[in-house]
Coordinates of C-alpha atoms and ligand atoms in Angstrom, one line a residue:
X4 CA 16.3 52.7 -2.1
X5 CA 19.1 55.0 -3.1
X6 CA 19.0 55.9 -6.8
X7 CA 22.7 55.3 -7.0
X8 CA 22.4 51.7 -6.0
X9 CA 20.5 50.9 -9.2
X10 CA 22.6 49.5 -12.0
X11 CA 19.3 49.6 -14.0
X12 CA 15.8 50.3 -12.8
X13 CA 15.3 46.6 -12.2
X14 CA 18.9 45.6 -11.3
X15 CA 20.0 46.7 -7.8
X16 CA 23.4 46.5 -6.1
X17 CA 22.9 44.9 -2.7
X18 CA 26.6 44.5 -1.9
X19 CA 28.2 45.2 1.5
X20 CA 31.3 47.0 2.6
X21 CA 33.6 45.2 5.0
X22 CA 35.9 47.7 6.8
X23 CA 36.6 45.4 9.8
X24 CA 38.5 42.7 7.9
X25 CA 42.2 42.9 8.5
X26 CA 43.6 40.5 6.0
X27 CA 42.4 39.0 2.7
X28 CA 42.7 35.2 2.7
X29 CA 44.5 35.6 6.0
X30 CA 47.6 37.2 4.5
X31 CA 47.0 40.3 2.4
X32 CA 46.4 43.5 4.4
X33 CA 43.2 45.4 3.6
X34 CA 44.0 49.0 4.6
X35 CA 40.9 50.3 2.8
X36 CA 38.6 47.3 3.5
X37 CA 36.8 45.4 0.7
X38 CA 33.3 45.0 -0.8
X39 CA 31.4 41.9 -1.5
X40 CA 29.2 42.9 -4.4
X41 CA 25.9 41.3 -4.9
X42 CA 23.2 42.2 -7.4
X43 CA 19.5 41.4 -7.5
X44 CA 17.5 41.3 -10.8
X45 CA 13.8 42.1 -10.3
X46 CA 12.0 40.3 -13.1
X47 CA 9.2 37.7 -13.4
X48 CA 11.8 35.6 -11.7
X49 CA 13.9 37.2 -9.0
X50 CA 17.5 36.4 -9.2
X51 CA 20.5 37.2 -7.0
X52 CA 24.0 37.2 -8.6
X53 CA 26.6 36.2 -6.0
X54 CA 26.2 36.3 -2.2
X55 CA 28.6 37.7 0.4
X56 CA 30.9 36.6 3.1
X57 CA 28.9 34.8 5.9
X58 CA 29.8 37.4 8.6
X59 CA 28.3 40.2 6.4
X60 CA 25.0 38.5 5.8
X61 CA 23.2 40.8 8.2
X62 CA 23.7 43.9 6.0
X63 CA 23.2 41.8 2.9
X64 CA 19.8 40.5 3.9
X65 CA 18.7 44.0 5.1
X66 CA 19.4 45.3 1.7
X67 CA 17.8 42.4 -0.1
X68 CA 14.6 42.7 1.9
X69 CA 14.5 46.5 1.5
X70 CA 14.7 45.8 -2.3
X71 CA 12.3 42.9 -2.8
X72 CA 10.0 43.2 0.3
X73 CA 8.2 39.9 1.0
X74 CA 8.7 38.5 -2.5
X75 CA 10.4 35.2 -2.9
X76 CA 13.8 34.8 -4.5
X77 CA 13.9 32.3 -7.4
X78 CA 17.6 31.9 -8.1
X79 CA 21.0 32.6 -6.6
X80 CA 23.7 32.4 -9.2
X81 CA 27.1 31.3 -7.8
X82 CA 29.7 32.5 -10.2
X83 CA 32.4 31.5 -7.8
X84 CA 32.4 29.3 -4.7
X85 CA 35.0 31.0 -2.6
X86 CA 33.4 31.8 0.8
X87 CA 33.4 35.6 0.1
X88 CA 30.6 34.8 -2.4
X89 CA 29.1 31.6 -1.2
X90 CA 28.7 32.6 2.4
X91 CA 25.0 33.5 2.0
X92 CA 23.8 30.3 0.4
X93 CA 22.9 28.3 3.5
X94 CA 20.9 31.3 4.8
X95 CA 19.2 31.9 1.4
X96 CA 18.2 28.2 1.2
X97 CA 16.5 28.5 4.6
X98 CA 14.8 31.8 4.0
X99 CA 13.5 31.1 0.5
X100 CA 12.1 27.6 0.2
X101 CA 11.8 27.7 -3.5
X102 CA 15.2 29.3 -4.3
X103 CA 17.4 27.4 -6.7
X104 CA 21.2 27.6 -6.7
X105 CA 22.6 28.1 -10.2
X106 CA 26.2 27.0 -10.9
X107 CA 28.3 24.7 -13.1
X108 CA 29.2 21.1 -12.4
X109 CA 32.5 22.1 -10.8
X110 CA 31.0 24.8 -8.6
X111 CA 28.4 22.4 -7.2
X112 CA 31.0 19.8 -6.3
X113 CA 33.3 22.4 -4.7
X114 CA 30.4 23.7 -2.6
X115 CA 30.2 20.2 -1.1
X116 CA 33.9 20.5 0.0
X117 CA 32.9 23.6 1.9
X118 CA 30.1 21.7 3.5
X119 CA 27.4 23.4 1.5
X120 CA 25.2 20.6 0.4
X121 CA 22.3 21.5 -1.9
X122 CA 19.6 19.0 -2.7
X123 CA 19.5 18.1 -6.4
X124 CA 16.0 19.5 -6.8
X125 CA 17.3 22.9 -5.7
X126 CA 20.2 23.0 -8.1
X127 CA 20.4 24.3 -11.7
X128 CA 23.5 23.2 -13.5
X129 CA 24.5 25.4 -16.3
X130 CA 27.1 25.1 -19.1
X131 CA 28.8 27.7 -21.2
X132 CA 26.3 29.8 -23.2
X133 CA 23.2 28.1 -21.5
X134 CA 20.4 30.6 -21.1
X135 CA 18.5 31.3 -17.9
X136 CA 15.3 33.1 -18.7
X137 CA 14.0 35.5 -16.0
X138 CA 11.3 37.1 -18.1
X139 CA 12.7 40.3 -19.6
X140 CA 16.3 39.4 -18.7
X141 CA 18.0 36.5 -20.4
X142 CA 21.2 35.5 -18.7
X143 CA 24.0 33.4 -20.2
X144 CA 27.3 32.1 -18.8
X145 CA 30.9 32.3 -19.7
X146 CA 33.2 29.8 -17.9
X147 CA 36.5 31.4 -16.8
X148 CA 38.4 28.6 -15.2
X149 CA 41.2 29.8 -12.8
X150 CA 39.9 33.4 -12.7
X151 CA 40.1 32.8 -9.8
X152 CA 39.2 29.1 -9.1
X153 CA 38.6 26.2 -11.6
X154 CA 34.8 26.7 -11.3
X155 CA 34.8 30.5 -11.8
X156 CA 32.4 31.8 -14.3
X157 CA 30.8 35.1 -15.4
X158 CA 27.1 35.8 -15.9
X159 CA 26.1 38.0 -18.9
X160 CA 22.8 39.7 -19.1
X161 CA 22.0 39.6 -22.8
X162 CA 19.1 42.0 -22.4
X163 CA 21.1 44.9 -20.9
X164 CA 24.6 43.8 -22.0
X165 CA 25.9 43.7 -18.5
X166 CA 28.7 41.4 -17.5
X167 CA 28.7 40.2 -13.9
X168 CA 32.3 39.3 -13.9
X169 CA 32.8 38.0 -10.3
X170 CA 36.6 38.3 -9.3
X171 CA 37.6 39.5 -12.8
X172 CA 37.9 43.3 -12.8
X173 CA 37.6 43.3 -9.0
X174 CA 39.4 45.4 -6.5
X175 CA 40.3 45.8 -2.9
X176 CA 38.9 48.8 -1.2
X177 CA 35.4 49.4 0.4
X178 CA 33.1 51.7 -1.5
X179 CA 33.0 55.1 0.1
X180 CA 29.6 56.2 -1.1
X181 CA 30.0 55.9 -4.8
X182 CA 29.5 52.5 -6.4
X183 CA 30.2 53.5 -10.0
X184 CA 33.6 54.3 -11.4
X185 CA 32.4 57.6 -12.9
X186 CA 31.2 58.8 -9.5
X187 CA 34.3 57.9 -7.5
X188 CA 37.8 59.3 -7.1
X189 CA 39.9 56.6 -8.7
X190 CA 43.2 57.5 -7.0
X191 CA 43.0 54.8 -4.4
X192 CA 41.0 52.3 -6.6
X193 CA 43.5 52.2 -9.4
X194 CA 46.2 51.1 -7.0
X195 CA 43.9 48.8 -5.1
X196 CA 42.7 47.2 -8.3
X197 CA 46.3 46.5 -9.4
X198 CA 47.2 45.2 -5.9
X199 CA 44.2 42.9 -6.1
X200 CA 45.0 41.7 -9.6
X201 CA 48.8 41.2 -9.1
X202 CA 48.4 39.3 -5.9
X203 CA 45.2 37.3 -6.5
X204 CA 45.3 36.5 -10.2
X205 CA 48.8 37.8 -11.2
X206 CA 49.9 34.2 -11.7
X207 CA 47.0 33.4 -14.0
X208 CA 47.8 35.4 -17.0
X209 CA 46.9 32.7 -19.5
X210 CA 43.4 32.1 -18.1
X211 CA 42.8 35.8 -17.9
X212 CA 43.8 36.2 -21.5
X213 CA 41.5 33.3 -22.4
X214 CA 38.5 35.0 -20.9
X215 CA 39.4 38.4 -22.4
X216 CA 39.6 36.7 -25.8
X217 CA 36.2 35.0 -25.1
X218 CA 34.6 38.3 -24.2
X219 CA 36.2 40.3 -27.0
X220 CA 33.2 39.8 -29.3
X221 CA 30.7 40.4 -26.5
X222 CA 29.1 43.9 -26.3
X223 CA 29.5 45.1 -22.8
X224 CA 27.7 48.2 -21.5
X225 CA 28.6 47.7 -17.8
X226 CA 31.0 45.5 -15.8
X227 CA 29.6 44.5 -12.4
X228 CA 32.4 42.7 -10.5
X229 CA 32.1 41.0 -7.2
X230 CA 34.6 43.4 -5.5
X231 CA 35.1 47.2 -5.9
X232 CA 33.6 49.7 -8.3
X233 CA 31.0 49.0 -11.0
X234 CA 32.5 50.0 -14.4
X235 CA 29.9 51.8 -16.6
X236 CA 32.2 54.4 -18.2
X237 CA 35.6 54.0 -19.9
X238 CA 35.1 50.2 -20.0
X239 CA 37.7 49.9 -22.8
X240 CA 40.3 51.4 -20.4
X241 CA 39.8 48.9 -17.7
X242 CA 39.9 46.1 -20.2
X243 CA 43.1 47.5 -21.6
X244 CA 44.6 47.5 -18.1
X245 CA 43.6 43.9 -17.6
X246 CA 45.2 43.0 -20.9
X247 CA 48.5 44.5 -19.8
X248 CA 48.4 42.9 -16.4
X249 CA 47.6 39.5 -17.8
X250 CA 50.6 39.8 -20.1
X251 CA 52.7 41.2 -17.2
X252 CA 53.5 44.3 -19.3
X253 CA 54.4 47.4 -17.4
X254 CA 52.0 50.3 -17.4
X255 CA 54.6 53.1 -17.1
X256 CA 58.2 54.1 -17.2
X257 CA 59.7 53.9 -13.7
X258 CA 61.9 52.0 -11.3
X259 CA 60.9 50.1 -8.2
X260 CA 63.8 49.7 -5.8
X261 CA 63.3 47.1 -3.1
X262 CA 65.9 46.3 -0.6
X263 CA 66.6 44.4 2.6
X264 CA 69.2 45.9 5.0
X265 CA 70.2 45.1 8.5
X266 CA 73.0 47.7 9.2
X267 CA 72.1 50.4 6.6
X268 CA 74.7 49.6 3.9
X269 CA 72.2 48.2 1.4
X270 CA 69.9 51.1 2.3
X271 CA 72.7 53.5 1.3
X272 CA 73.1 51.7 -2.0
X273 CA 69.4 52.0 -2.7
X274 CA 69.5 55.7 -2.0
X275 CA 72.4 56.2 -4.4
X276 CA 70.6 54.4 -7.2
X277 CA 67.5 56.4 -6.6
X278 CA 69.4 59.7 -6.7
X279 CA 71.1 58.8 -9.9
X280 CA 67.9 57.7 -11.6
X281 CA 66.5 61.1 -10.7
X282 CA 69.6 62.8 -12.1
X283 CA 68.8 61.0 -15.4
X284 CA 65.3 62.3 -15.4
X285 CA 63.4 59.1 -14.4
X286 CA 60.4 60.5 -12.6
X287 CA 58.8 57.4 -11.2
X288 CA 61.3 56.1 -8.7
X289 CA 60.0 54.3 -5.6
X290 CA 62.3 52.9 -2.9
X291 CA 60.8 50.3 -0.6
X292 CA 62.3 48.8 2.6
X293 CA 61.2 45.2 2.4
X294 CA 61.2 45.0 6.2
X295 CA 58.4 47.4 6.5
X296 CA 56.2 47.3 3.4
X297 CA 53.9 44.3 2.9
X298 CA 54.7 42.1 -0.1
X299 CA 51.3 42.8 -1.7
X300 CA 52.2 46.5 -2.1
X301 CA 55.6 45.5 -3.6
X302 CA 53.8 43.3 -6.1
X303 CA 51.5 46.1 -7.1
X304 CA 54.4 48.5 -7.7
X305 CA 56.4 45.8 -9.6
X306 CA 53.3 45.2 -11.9
X307 CA 53.1 48.9 -12.7
X308 CA 56.7 49.9 -13.6
X309 CA 59.2 48.6 -16.1
X310 CA 62.3 48.8 -14.0
X311 CA 63.1 46.7 -11.0
X312 CA 66.1 46.8 -8.7
X313 CA 66.4 44.3 -5.9
X314 CA 69.0 44.8 -3.2
X315 CA 69.8 42.5 -0.3
X316 CA 72.3 42.1 2.5
X317 CA 73.4 38.5 3.2
X318 CA 71.7 36.5 5.9
X319 CA 73.3 33.1 6.5
X320 CA 74.3 32.9 2.9
X321 CA 70.9 33.7 1.7
X322 CA 69.0 36.9 0.9
X323 CA 67.5 39.1 3.6
X324 CA 64.6 37.2 5.2
X325 CA 62.0 39.6 3.8
X326 CA 63.5 39.5 0.3
X327 CA 63.4 35.7 0.2
X328 CA 59.6 35.4 0.1
X329 CA 59.5 38.2 -2.5
X330 CA 61.8 36.2 -4.8
X331 CA 59.8 33.0 -4.3
X332 CA 56.5 34.7 -5.1
X333 CA 57.9 36.5 -8.1
X334 CA 59.3 33.3 -9.5
X335 CA 56.1 31.4 -8.8
X336 CA 54.1 34.1 -10.6
X337 CA 56.6 34.1 -13.5
X338 CA 57.5 37.8 -13.6
X339 CA 58.7 38.9 -17.0
X340 CA 59.0 42.0 -19.3
X341 CA 61.1 43.9 -16.7
X342 CA 64.6 45.3 -16.6
X343 CA 66.3 44.0 -13.5
X344 CA 69.2 45.4 -11.6
X345 CA 70.8 43.5 -8.6
X346 CA 72.8 44.9 -5.8
X347 CA 73.6 44.0 -2.2
X348 CA 76.0 43.8 0.6
X349 CA 78.0 41.4 2.7
X350 CA 80.6 41.6 5.6
X351 CA 82.5 38.3 5.8
X352 CA 80.6 35.9 3.6
X353 CA 78.3 36.5 0.6
X354 CA 75.3 34.7 -0.7
X355 CA 72.5 37.2 -0.8
X356 CA 73.3 38.7 -4.1
X357 CA 74.1 35.3 -5.5
X358 CA 70.6 34.2 -4.4
X359 CA 69.0 37.1 -6.3
X360 CA 71.1 36.3 -9.4
X361 CA 70.0 32.7 -9.3
X362 CA 66.4 33.8 -9.1
X363 CA 66.9 36.1 -12.1
X364 CA 68.6 33.5 -14.2
X365 CA 65.7 31.2 -13.8
X366 CA 63.2 33.9 -14.9
X367 CA 64.1 34.1 -18.5
X368 CA 61.6 36.8 -19.2
X369 CA 63.6 39.3 -17.2
X370 CA 66.4 41.4 -18.8
X371 CA 69.2 41.8 -16.4
X372 CA 70.9 45.2 -16.4
X373 CA 74.7 45.1 -16.0
X374 CA 76.4 42.8 -13.5
X375 CA 75.1 42.4 -9.9
X376 CA 77.0 44.6 -7.5
X377 CA 77.9 43.1 -4.2
X378 CA 80.0 45.3 -1.9
X379 CA 81.6 44.7 1.5
X380 CA 80.4 46.9 4.3
X381 CA 80.1 50.6 3.9
X382 CA 79.9 52.2 0.4
X383 CA 83.4 53.3 -0.8
X384 CA 83.8 56.0 -3.5
X385 CA 84.6 53.2 -5.9
X386 CA 81.4 51.3 -4.9
X387 CA 79.4 54.5 -5.5
X388 CA 80.8 54.8 -9.0
X389 CA 79.6 51.2 -9.7
X390 CA 76.2 52.0 -8.4
X391 CA 75.9 55.1 -10.5
X392 CA 76.9 53.1 -13.5
X393 CA 74.2 50.5 -12.7
X394 CA 71.6 53.3 -12.4
X395 CA 72.8 54.8 -15.6
X396 CA 72.3 51.5 -17.4
X397 CA 68.8 51.2 -16.1
X398 CA 68.0 54.8 -17.2
X399 CA 69.5 54.2 -20.6
X400 CA 67.2 51.3 -21.1
X401 CA 64.1 53.2 -20.0
X402 CA 64.9 56.3 -22.0
X403 CA 65.6 54.2 -25.1
X404 CA 62.0 52.8 -24.8
X405 CA 60.4 56.2 -24.9
Ligands
FEO550 FE1 36.2 37.0 -4.5 FE2 38.1 34.3 -5.4 O1 36.8 35.3 -4.4

């Protein structure tokens, strides 16, 4: 057993890396793969916390057997029923005749919907703050509805102060050797964690805040999520990030410019905005062509920076086809606390910019900067002046916040 897979001498990571998976929940690209983290506690009673995706059971069971040998497993705690964690249950039930599935009332009923039927005598139903005694380790439970499903919960090891947080504090990205945050290069993980948060639970700020409040008085030495790195250092920093994301507060000064363009005119507008923001000393300026960049990356960037500028050409009186789903998703998630600039283009009939404006008017938590700019065809010198003025207004707002 690798020393570095031990969370403690008697708590071992038996998670698996999935580098083959193309898309999370069939729609979010996973360029860096993903982990399904699972943990086994070796005590008088042997307890697994969360299983893995069914297709990854081979590696999971190899690690489990390498850790416990021919001992029996007593419990599998299902913090969350989504198949990336419940995919091992049927096999565990067959392999370990005495194993019991630990979950809350909701989790057991949702398991049935996934055709995982557990006999009553092999089920342990727990409520908030119930205690599961393994011997040395005493585990308790914190319900965290809608982080990420209604039945989601976290398991807390009262003995070692470890929080098994399931999807909370999770991240995309397979683990490239290191499993602890202090051993890994965080460059990719910080972005993948935000991309995971903003897309998977970005809509669920209130439930995330509720669990953060619940845990605020709990001493935590280590956070073991079900995806991504284990956080055993700088825990306060990761909690602080979560708090910001839950409140949809930007992390940094900067402007994300996202546009949709068919003939290059809206692209030209975006370039002018970017250049002027640079002239004004705004360092974090990122321009994205919506036709090429997946919406999950756009969401992650929007969650990070305070300024947002959305540009669109007109497509049959609507916004560009790749901008439309972005607007819908942002509205559904209730984006707020951002400065927003709107720009776009038309040839003979408008509608694209109007569509973005209507979206912005409905999201009352956005502060619109200046008036939307909609130009006809190529950018004239007069149009360029208007765009420079819009960029200046955005820069003024950001600079005033310093
Ligand atoms: Fe990792 Fe909501 O499943």
